[in-house]
XYZ file of C-alpha atoms in Angstrom:
556
model
C -4.853 15.246 -33.210
C -8.694 14.087 -33.477
C -10.843 15.278 -30.815
C -12.136 12.235 -28.521
C -15.638 12.269 -30.090
C -14.115 11.917 -33.505
C -11.893 8.813 -32.509
C -14.970 7.250 -30.892
C -17.326 7.893 -34.008
C -14.864 6.281 -36.185
C -14.509 3.094 -34.001
C -16.083 -0.056 -35.478
C -17.882 -1.616 -32.527
C -18.556 -5.329 -32.142
C -21.988 -6.377 -31.172
C -22.288 -6.633 -27.432
C -22.985 -10.039 -27.664
C -19.906 -11.027 -29.190
C -17.901 -8.977 -26.479
C -19.814 -10.850 -24.031
C -19.103 -14.164 -25.561
C -15.447 -14.031 -25.082
C -16.291 -13.825 -21.080
C -18.438 -16.949 -21.631
C -21.663 -15.018 -21.363
C -24.544 -16.260 -23.801
C -27.272 -13.653 -24.910
C -29.796 -15.198 -22.822
C -27.596 -13.905 -19.821
C -27.746 -10.422 -21.264
C -30.476 -7.687 -21.173
C -29.766 -5.827 -24.687
C -29.970 -2.226 -25.149
C -29.632 -1.890 -28.571
C -26.581 -3.419 -30.556
C -23.561 -1.952 -28.212
C -25.209 -1.736 -24.744
C -26.310 -4.638 -22.344
C -27.318 -5.588 -18.566
C -26.117 -8.345 -16.915
C -28.932 -10.592 -15.703
C -29.471 -11.429 -12.459
C -29.257 -14.750 -13.090
C -25.759 -14.750 -14.743
C -24.582 -12.879 -11.768
C -25.901 -15.211 -9.471
C -24.064 -17.718 -11.099
C -20.879 -16.384 -10.567
C -20.969 -16.689 -7.018
C -18.989 -20.152 -6.948
C -16.193 -18.812 -9.116
C -12.756 -17.580 -8.162
C -11.841 -14.133 -7.616
C -9.113 -12.734 -10.047
C -6.869 -9.835 -8.905
C -8.328 -6.524 -8.109
C -6.350 -3.303 -9.332
C -7.199 -0.192 -8.425
C -6.532 2.968 -10.606
C -6.267 6.482 -8.550
C -4.531 9.660 -9.051
C -2.645 12.831 -7.559
C -4.811 15.902 -6.930
C -6.021 17.293 -10.220
C -5.872 20.406 -12.330
C -9.392 21.487 -13.322
C -9.088 19.537 -16.256
C -8.839 16.010 -14.735
C -5.625 13.751 -14.924
C -6.525 10.762 -17.031
C -7.561 7.823 -14.203
C -10.473 6.708 -16.521
C -8.203 6.759 -19.830
C -5.545 5.347 -17.779
C -7.809 2.455 -16.369
C -9.172 1.988 -20.077
C -5.572 1.724 -21.888
C -4.248 -0.420 -18.733
C -7.413 -2.945 -19.864
C -6.545 -2.719 -23.407
C -2.833 -3.366 -22.959
C -3.754 -6.662 -20.691
C -5.417 -7.920 -23.801
C -2.268 -7.180 -26.156
C -0.575 -9.239 -23.644
C -3.124 -12.127 -24.016
C -4.420 -11.545 -20.411
C -8.203 -11.606 -19.680
C -9.192 -8.254 -17.997
C -12.383 -6.650 -17.358
C -12.651 -2.752 -16.557
C -15.135 -1.665 -13.934
C -15.796 1.911 -14.128
C -18.512 4.701 -12.858
C -21.096 6.179 -15.321
C -20.522 9.909 -16.002
C -23.020 12.384 -14.835
C -24.608 14.999 -17.344
C -23.630 18.059 -14.564
C -20.141 18.362 -15.254
C -20.594 16.673 -18.952
C -22.471 20.045 -19.828
C -20.362 22.187 -17.325
C -16.470 22.081 -17.234
C -15.147 18.559 -16.968
C -16.725 17.027 -19.882
C -17.335 13.375 -19.974
C -15.859 10.071 -18.517
C -15.502 7.819 -21.175
C -11.765 8.022 -21.146
C -9.777 9.993 -23.863
C -7.863 9.511 -27.287
C -7.499 5.994 -28.082
C -8.290 4.680 -24.553
C -12.001 4.980 -24.517
C -15.181 3.040 -23.767
C -17.584 3.325 -26.467
C -20.570 4.199 -27.485
C -19.082 7.420 -25.913
C -22.003 9.636 -26.872
C -24.554 7.224 -25.013
C -22.530 6.743 -22.107
C -21.989 10.432 -21.598
C -25.709 11.283 -22.003
C -28.803 8.896 -20.990
C -26.976 5.549 -21.317
C -29.370 2.620 -19.846
C -31.371 5.321 -17.774
C -29.898 4.244 -14.416
C -29.482 7.970 -13.225
C -33.114 8.660 -14.238
C -33.879 5.827 -11.919
C -32.186 6.991 -9.211
C -33.133 10.409 -9.577
C -36.622 9.204 -9.630
C -36.494 6.956 -6.608
C -34.915 9.816 -4.671
C -37.694 12.296 -5.599
C -40.615 9.807 -4.890
C -39.182 9.720 -1.315
C -39.213 13.472 -1.277
C -42.833 13.697 -2.449
C -43.912 10.902 -0.060
C -42.220 12.946 2.543
C -44.214 16.083 1.763
C -47.204 14.121 1.380
C -47.053 12.717 4.644
C -46.669 15.962 5.914
C -49.758 17.412 4.278
C -52.173 14.463 4.953
C -52.014 14.851 8.649
C -48.279 14.252 9.622
C -49.106 10.881 11.606
C -45.111 10.556 12.481
C -44.995 13.871 13.950
C -42.216 15.086 11.452
C -40.862 18.240 12.769
C -40.768 20.472 9.657
C -37.945 22.452 10.619
C -35.670 18.938 11.005
C -36.499 17.578 7.349
C -33.085 16.239 6.235
C -34.003 14.541 2.775
C -33.078 16.765 -0.131
C -34.449 16.478 -3.844
C -31.921 15.827 -6.605
C -31.380 16.161 -10.256
C -28.401 15.378 -12.673
C -27.495 18.644 -13.598
C -25.194 21.736 -12.360
C -27.932 24.233 -11.077
C -26.933 26.394 -8.461
C -30.285 28.172 -8.121
C -31.960 24.906 -6.853
C -29.219 24.817 -3.750
C -31.784 26.740 -1.470
C -35.575 26.940 -2.462
C -38.720 27.363 -0.810
C -41.534 24.782 -1.382
C -45.542 24.567 -0.711
C -46.281 27.969 -2.153
C -49.692 28.601 -3.023
C -52.962 27.314 -1.629
C -53.374 25.106 1.354
C -53.516 22.151 -0.671
C -50.299 22.741 -2.533
C -48.139 21.453 0.366
C -46.781 22.744 3.736
C -44.404 25.927 3.073
C -40.797 24.863 4.001
C -37.283 25.585 2.857
C -35.863 22.653 0.604
C -32.868 21.994 -1.177
C -31.549 19.852 -4.314
C -28.341 17.909 -4.675
C -26.922 16.449 -7.707
C -27.755 13.085 -8.526
C -24.542 11.815 -7.745
C -24.113 13.087 -4.563
C -27.328 11.387 -3.299
C -27.763 8.654 -0.753
C -29.720 6.590 -3.546
C -26.697 6.803 -5.697
C -24.432 5.643 -2.809
C -27.098 2.956 -1.635
C -27.246 1.670 -5.218
C -23.191 1.236 -5.453
C -23.035 -0.287 -2.199
C -25.972 -3.046 -2.139
C -24.857 -6.498 -2.911
C -28.190 -7.749 -4.065
C -32.302 -6.630 -3.943
C -32.669 -7.942 -0.484
C -29.455 -5.677 0.595
C -31.053 -2.799 -1.271
C -34.087 -2.778 0.224
C -32.874 -2.725 3.855
C -30.503 -0.079 3.114
C -33.312 2.201 1.715
C -35.334 1.414 4.637
C -32.913 2.834 6.706
C -32.681 6.311 5.286
C -33.274 8.940 7.609
C -35.541 11.501 6.288
C -36.112 13.806 8.942
C -36.570 14.110 12.966
C -39.614 14.197 14.889
C -40.559 16.624 17.444
C -38.992 14.136 20.010
C -35.843 14.364 18.196
C -36.006 10.819 16.905
C -35.039 9.610 13.306
C -37.927 9.191 10.751
C -36.959 6.672 7.985
C -38.054 5.800 4.358
C -38.932 2.653 5.752
C -41.630 4.149 8.284
C -43.022 6.471 5.137
C -43.751 3.120 3.411
C -41.445 4.288 0.655
C -39.269 1.259 0.075
C -40.998 -1.177 -2.199
C -42.006 1.799 -4.514
C -38.348 2.838 -4.615
C -36.989 -0.605 -5.285
C -39.385 -1.137 -8.248
C -37.738 1.969 -9.661
C -34.253 0.905 -9.249
C -34.816 -2.840 -10.241
C -33.379 -2.691 -13.560
C -30.811 -0.055 -12.521
C -29.133 -2.381 -9.910
C -28.002 -4.678 -13.018
C -24.265 -3.814 -14.108
C -23.960 -2.252 -17.802
C -21.694 -4.030 -19.895
C -20.085 -2.084 -22.958
C -16.577 -2.236 -24.521
C -13.554 -0.188 -25.507
C -12.168 1.001 -28.640
C -10.269 -2.626 -28.860
C -13.147 -4.661 -27.727
C -12.262 -4.957 -24.082
C -14.963 -5.510 -21.845
C -16.215 -2.901 -19.420
C -18.694 -2.831 -16.534
C -19.784 0.673 -16.024
C -22.061 1.194 -13.105
C -23.215 3.996 -10.898
C -21.305 7.087 -10.372
C -20.984 8.843 -6.930
C -19.054 11.953 -7.026
C -15.671 11.603 -4.932
C -15.343 15.155 -3.622
C -18.812 14.914 -2.191
C -19.903 11.109 -2.106
C -17.737 7.865 -2.026
C -16.429 7.950 -5.370
C -16.514 4.505 -6.836
C -18.320 2.169 -9.218
C -21.068 -0.364 -7.794
C -19.988 -3.176 -5.524
C -22.098 -5.635 -7.812
C -20.191 -4.668 -10.932
C -16.607 -4.648 -9.198
C -17.542 -8.267 -7.801
C -19.058 -9.600 -10.944
C -15.787 -8.489 -13.061
C -13.527 -10.392 -10.471
C -15.354 -13.438 -11.467
C -15.627 -12.722 -15.077
C -12.119 -12.601 -15.736
C -8.328 -13.085 -14.324
C -8.044 -9.105 -13.653
C -10.533 -6.498 -12.728
C -9.109 -2.764 -13.193
C -11.399 -0.024 -11.430
C -10.986 3.249 -10.618
C -11.680 5.662 -7.669
C -12.608 9.537 -8.554
C -10.284 12.388 -8.045
C -7.299 12.270 -6.195
C -6.143 9.584 -3.693
C -6.958 11.433 -0.854
C -10.584 11.374 -1.812
C -11.438 8.419 -3.955
C -8.832 5.799 -3.097
C -9.237 6.664 0.732
C -13.119 6.269 0.267
C -12.370 3.036 -1.863
C -10.666 1.403 0.873
C -12.273 2.687 4.377
C -15.991 2.486 2.878
C -16.177 0.172 -0.084
C -13.623 -2.451 0.694
C -14.609 -2.395 4.255
C -18.319 -2.911 3.622
C -17.753 -5.469 0.715
C -15.007 -7.260 1.997
C -12.627 -6.384 -1.224
C -9.092 -6.855 -0.934
C -7.027 -4.766 -3.646
C -4.037 -6.474 -5.083
C -2.305 -3.447 -6.365
C -2.632 0.376 -6.841
C -1.859 2.197 -9.890
C -1.152 6.228 -8.946
C -1.575 8.277 -12.024
C 0.241 11.476 -12.289
C 0.981 14.184 -15.083
C 3.627 16.517 -15.555
C 0.913 19.247 -16.049
C -0.632 18.638 -12.906
C 2.536 18.305 -10.810
C 3.426 21.618 -12.166
C 0.052 23.127 -11.420
C 0.719 21.945 -7.808
C 4.236 23.672 -8.388
C 2.469 26.963 -8.599
C 2.075 27.315 -12.302
C -1.275 28.805 -13.707
C -3.333 26.291 -16.069
C -2.933 28.445 -18.966
C 0.876 27.890 -19.093
C 0.922 23.969 -18.153
C 2.259 23.162 -21.574
C 5.827 25.130 -21.037
C 8.726 23.088 -19.788
C 9.358 24.102 -16.108
C 11.394 22.142 -14.081
C 11.575 24.287 -11.152
C 7.826 23.920 -10.839
C 7.816 20.630 -11.265
C 10.376 20.136 -8.297
C 8.007 22.151 -6.113
C 4.979 20.481 -7.094
C 6.350 16.949 -7.070
C 5.548 16.974 -3.411
C 2.025 16.135 -4.256
C 3.097 12.931 -5.529
C 5.387 12.105 -2.649
C 2.336 12.634 -0.173
C -0.068 10.446 -2.034
C 2.541 7.661 -2.237
C 2.974 7.871 1.397
C -0.669 7.507 1.949
C -1.213 4.443 -0.234
C 1.410 2.914 1.943
C -0.530 3.210 4.828
C -3.001 0.946 3.155
C -0.576 -1.801 2.716
C -1.217 -2.360 -1.174
C 1.850 -2.431 -3.587
C 2.059 0.816 -5.844
C 2.951 1.683 -9.407
C 3.267 5.150 -10.243
C 2.496 5.865 -13.838
C 3.131 8.940 -15.585
C -0.033 9.717 -18.445
C 1.935 11.069 -21.141
C 0.984 14.102 -23.063
C 2.702 15.712 -26.359
C 3.776 18.885 -24.315
C 5.749 16.845 -21.792
C 9.514 17.100 -22.485
C 12.297 14.390 -21.898
C 13.842 16.066 -18.975
C 10.423 16.571 -17.300
C 9.604 12.888 -17.601
C 13.305 11.716 -16.541
C 13.066 13.685 -13.506
C 9.653 12.305 -12.085
C 11.092 8.829 -13.300
C 14.113 9.422 -10.969
C 11.810 10.618 -8.225
C 9.739 7.283 -7.998
C 12.726 5.329 -8.461
C 14.429 6.960 -5.746
C 11.265 6.503 -3.441
C 11.629 2.669 -4.043
C 8.467 2.665 -6.187
C 7.628 1.050 -9.420
C 7.306 3.557 -12.573
C 6.244 3.081 -15.789
C 5.374 5.628 -18.658
C 1.785 5.161 -20.279
C 0.932 6.507 -23.512
C -2.325 5.056 -23.863
C -3.891 8.360 -24.927
C -2.052 8.318 -28.177
C -1.445 4.904 -28.835
C -4.222 2.908 -26.867
C -3.337 -0.629 -25.695
C 0.108 -0.522 -27.232
C 0.907 2.568 -25.390
C 0.089 0.724 -22.153
C 2.280 -2.367 -22.390
C 5.139 -0.991 -20.114
C 2.543 -0.649 -17.641
C 0.532 -3.547 -18.057
C 3.960 -5.415 -17.756
C 5.180 -3.696 -14.563
C 1.587 -4.271 -12.902
C 2.013 -8.004 -13.806
C 5.145 -8.055 -12.378
C 4.232 -6.103 -9.335
C 1.037 -8.819 -8.701
C 3.292 -11.631 -9.033
C 6.553 -10.396 -6.609
C 4.710 -8.287 -4.201
C 1.901 -9.496 -1.676
C -0.812 -7.043 -0.677
C -1.357 -6.461 2.969
C -4.334 -4.295 2.668
C -5.693 -2.804 5.968
C -8.058 0.197 6.538
C -7.108 3.580 7.990
C -9.361 3.229 11.294
C -11.441 0.640 13.167
C -15.058 0.565 13.395
C -15.229 1.448 17.186
C -13.300 4.676 16.747
C -15.407 7.402 17.832
C -16.529 9.534 14.788
C -14.809 12.496 15.651
C -11.700 10.772 16.061
C -12.163 9.086 12.550
C -12.308 12.643 10.918
C -9.306 13.895 13.064
C -7.444 10.593 11.771
C -8.162 11.193 8.030
C -7.468 14.886 8.201
C -4.059 14.313 9.953
C -2.926 10.882 8.368
C -4.292 11.773 4.897
C -4.544 15.139 4.095
C -1.753 16.284 6.457
C -3.622 18.785 8.630
C -2.488 19.965 11.978
C -5.623 20.196 13.570
C -9.518 20.060 12.817
C -11.896 22.676 13.743
C -15.481 21.726 14.143
C -18.335 24.432 14.248
C -20.566 24.118 17.215
C -23.327 22.753 14.828
C -21.066 20.060 13.830
C -20.125 19.272 17.479
C -23.888 18.868 18.107
C -24.557 16.553 15.293
C -21.542 13.969 16.321
C -22.864 14.105 19.724
C -26.451 13.266 18.207
C -25.189 10.682 15.843
C -23.328 8.939 18.381
C -26.248 9.064 21.027
C -28.354 7.853 18.223
C -26.288 4.368 17.576
C -24.159 5.423 14.438
C -20.838 5.649 15.858
C -19.500 2.417 14.304
C -19.922 3.720 10.678
C -17.122 4.897 8.462
C -16.608 8.483 7.568
C -17.147 10.033 4.095
C -15.351 13.498 3.768
C -16.642 16.117 1.537
C -13.779 18.030 0.525
C -12.699 19.981 -2.505
C -10.549 17.858 -4.885
C -7.899 20.346 -6.097
C -5.696 20.592 -2.843
C -5.053 18.054 -0.031
C -6.452 20.577 2.336
C -10.141 22.075 2.281
C -8.635 25.208 0.776
C -8.494 24.734 -3.435
C -5.741 27.313 -3.302
C -3.361 25.330 -0.997
C -1.342 23.126 -3.569
C 1.527 21.143 -3.307
C 1.972 19.522 -0.073
C 0.317 21.922 2.337
C 1.229 20.731 6.247
C 0.066 21.895 9.667
C -3.081 23.548 8.253
C -6.443 23.569 10.184
C -9.170 21.891 8.390
C -12.737 23.049 9.164
C -15.722 20.802 9.585
C -18.829 22.772 9.322
C -21.729 19.821 8.936
C -21.861 16.148 9.882
C -24.980 14.107 9.010
C -25.656 10.506 8.675
C -26.506 8.404 5.304
C -27.848 5.497 7.325
C -28.861 3.696 3.873
C -25.450 3.830 2.497
C -23.973 3.132 5.756
C -21.676 5.959 6.366
C -21.390 9.311 8.144
C -20.493 12.488 5.858
C -18.598 15.340 7.035
C -18.611 18.657 5.052
C -15.276 20.485 4.992
C -14.467 23.924 3.662
C -16.856 25.417 1.228
C -17.701 22.189 -0.806
C -20.997 22.023 -2.490
C -23.377 19.368 -2.906
C -25.186 20.894 -5.935
C -22.255 22.393 -8.424
C -22.774 25.354 -10.567
C -22.110 26.000 -13.978
C -18.929 28.000 -15.265
C -19.289 31.038 -17.487
C -18.295 29.165 -20.559
C -20.346 25.656 -20.031
C -19.323 22.909 -22.297
C -23.205 22.934 -23.185
C -22.262 25.638 -25.545
C -20.260 24.104 -27.836
C -22.323 20.625 -27.891
C -24.963 20.293 -31.182
C -26.484 17.410 -33.230
C -26.924 17.634 -36.798
C -30.148 16.493 -39.018
C -28.538 12.908 -39.132
C -28.132 12.514 -35.567
C -24.532 12.865 -35.124
C -23.353 14.558 -31.972
C -20.697 17.116 -31.674
C -18.925 18.817 -28.998
C -18.772 16.298 -26.332
C -15.100 15.906 -24.818
């Protein structure tokens, strides 16, 4: 079997203008980035306002193995399958982060014959959105330190600076650093920190902002520090908003590319789901809903993270109402949750499958809490056996769940027709009664406990002394009506990555709580989750190269 990058490099892409033309978009309404990439102009996005919405389909998954379970592959393949059935669909995805691309997880263009292209461009610098986000973030950091150096008019307490610098690379050495060393003119000496760009509040803001006005309002609310009186100091007070917005002007525009079968794809924004809210931009999703009859979007990692945040943060803020959810499972992930080491997942093991399928059962139960119809799809691998597939099918059918086998990795859109037909049937016969998990007015602490118990299956929540004080302060400052963004490991329903399957009655530990006031949510850090990942012992970067003709190899 060819590698993903070999398949992508053999693809015959259409000029992006031709892809746009089928959506009724003229070249004047595009901002071209070469032959195969473009941004939608603000004027075009504005022209969509009066058009009716299509159907919104969310693709999510069970808890993954370290290799990922194919949400993007399924999303792309489903979009291609809709095209095979003569349906107009647009896929709305996140942009990949360089950190995991050069680390362990690889890129995020899909896989096999269900990919978006140009794959190399997407996985590397693409249209520069992440550079713009990183620059805006670090401009604010520079203005903050400069303000202190130039007299500290706002009386910022340097022991209570909460704004961190960022870069889009896994670099554990930057988690905790000291800045300002050297001469008096080199700044005030203090401890500082880096987060990965996809965990930064600027990324979340870009993905949640409806337009430039909303973007600037959100930027102005960012809390960068607290003064000596314990009051928040904002980016607005630092006079940073205009310059940051200028850096983000073009990054605000959704990117249009295509799949291997020329299905249109809007790829925009890329917050992680384990340490951020894990969804592509509101602008891209809302545009896709107007551009086609069906918008297929995804939320990162398992449904306990990405889907919960899609519903409780993105849909709540943007007024979106999903019409159906596709829940992706794989035989190998179910066996992994049944206790099989990742080195042995290709071997048939029905006992492990039966132990691990309770993870799928819990995710189905969780999604039912939001009132949206569910279709379970099994992302097929060549190592799956007929007995294993049949067991999963019967398990889902016994729970009253729609089920379809997906073979999009191997067969592209043709391999997703059974899933597409099941989704269309569900949209026609089942109504979505979408609801969020908790009301705005619920106290912050209760919101955290509700997510922990209802979604994760925790028996109790242990708040550190620090977290208790932070919750009290955030409530006093008027942030109690904001939703919660839980930062948690992705491999388990619990905060312990080794507790696989369906752990119950465990104690979830919340060590820190802080507000992302511009994004509009409160972040709760659980367990040992990190906002700046590190590289593995054998980084994927070791296998990436480019030849004298500019052909890149080793991306996956």
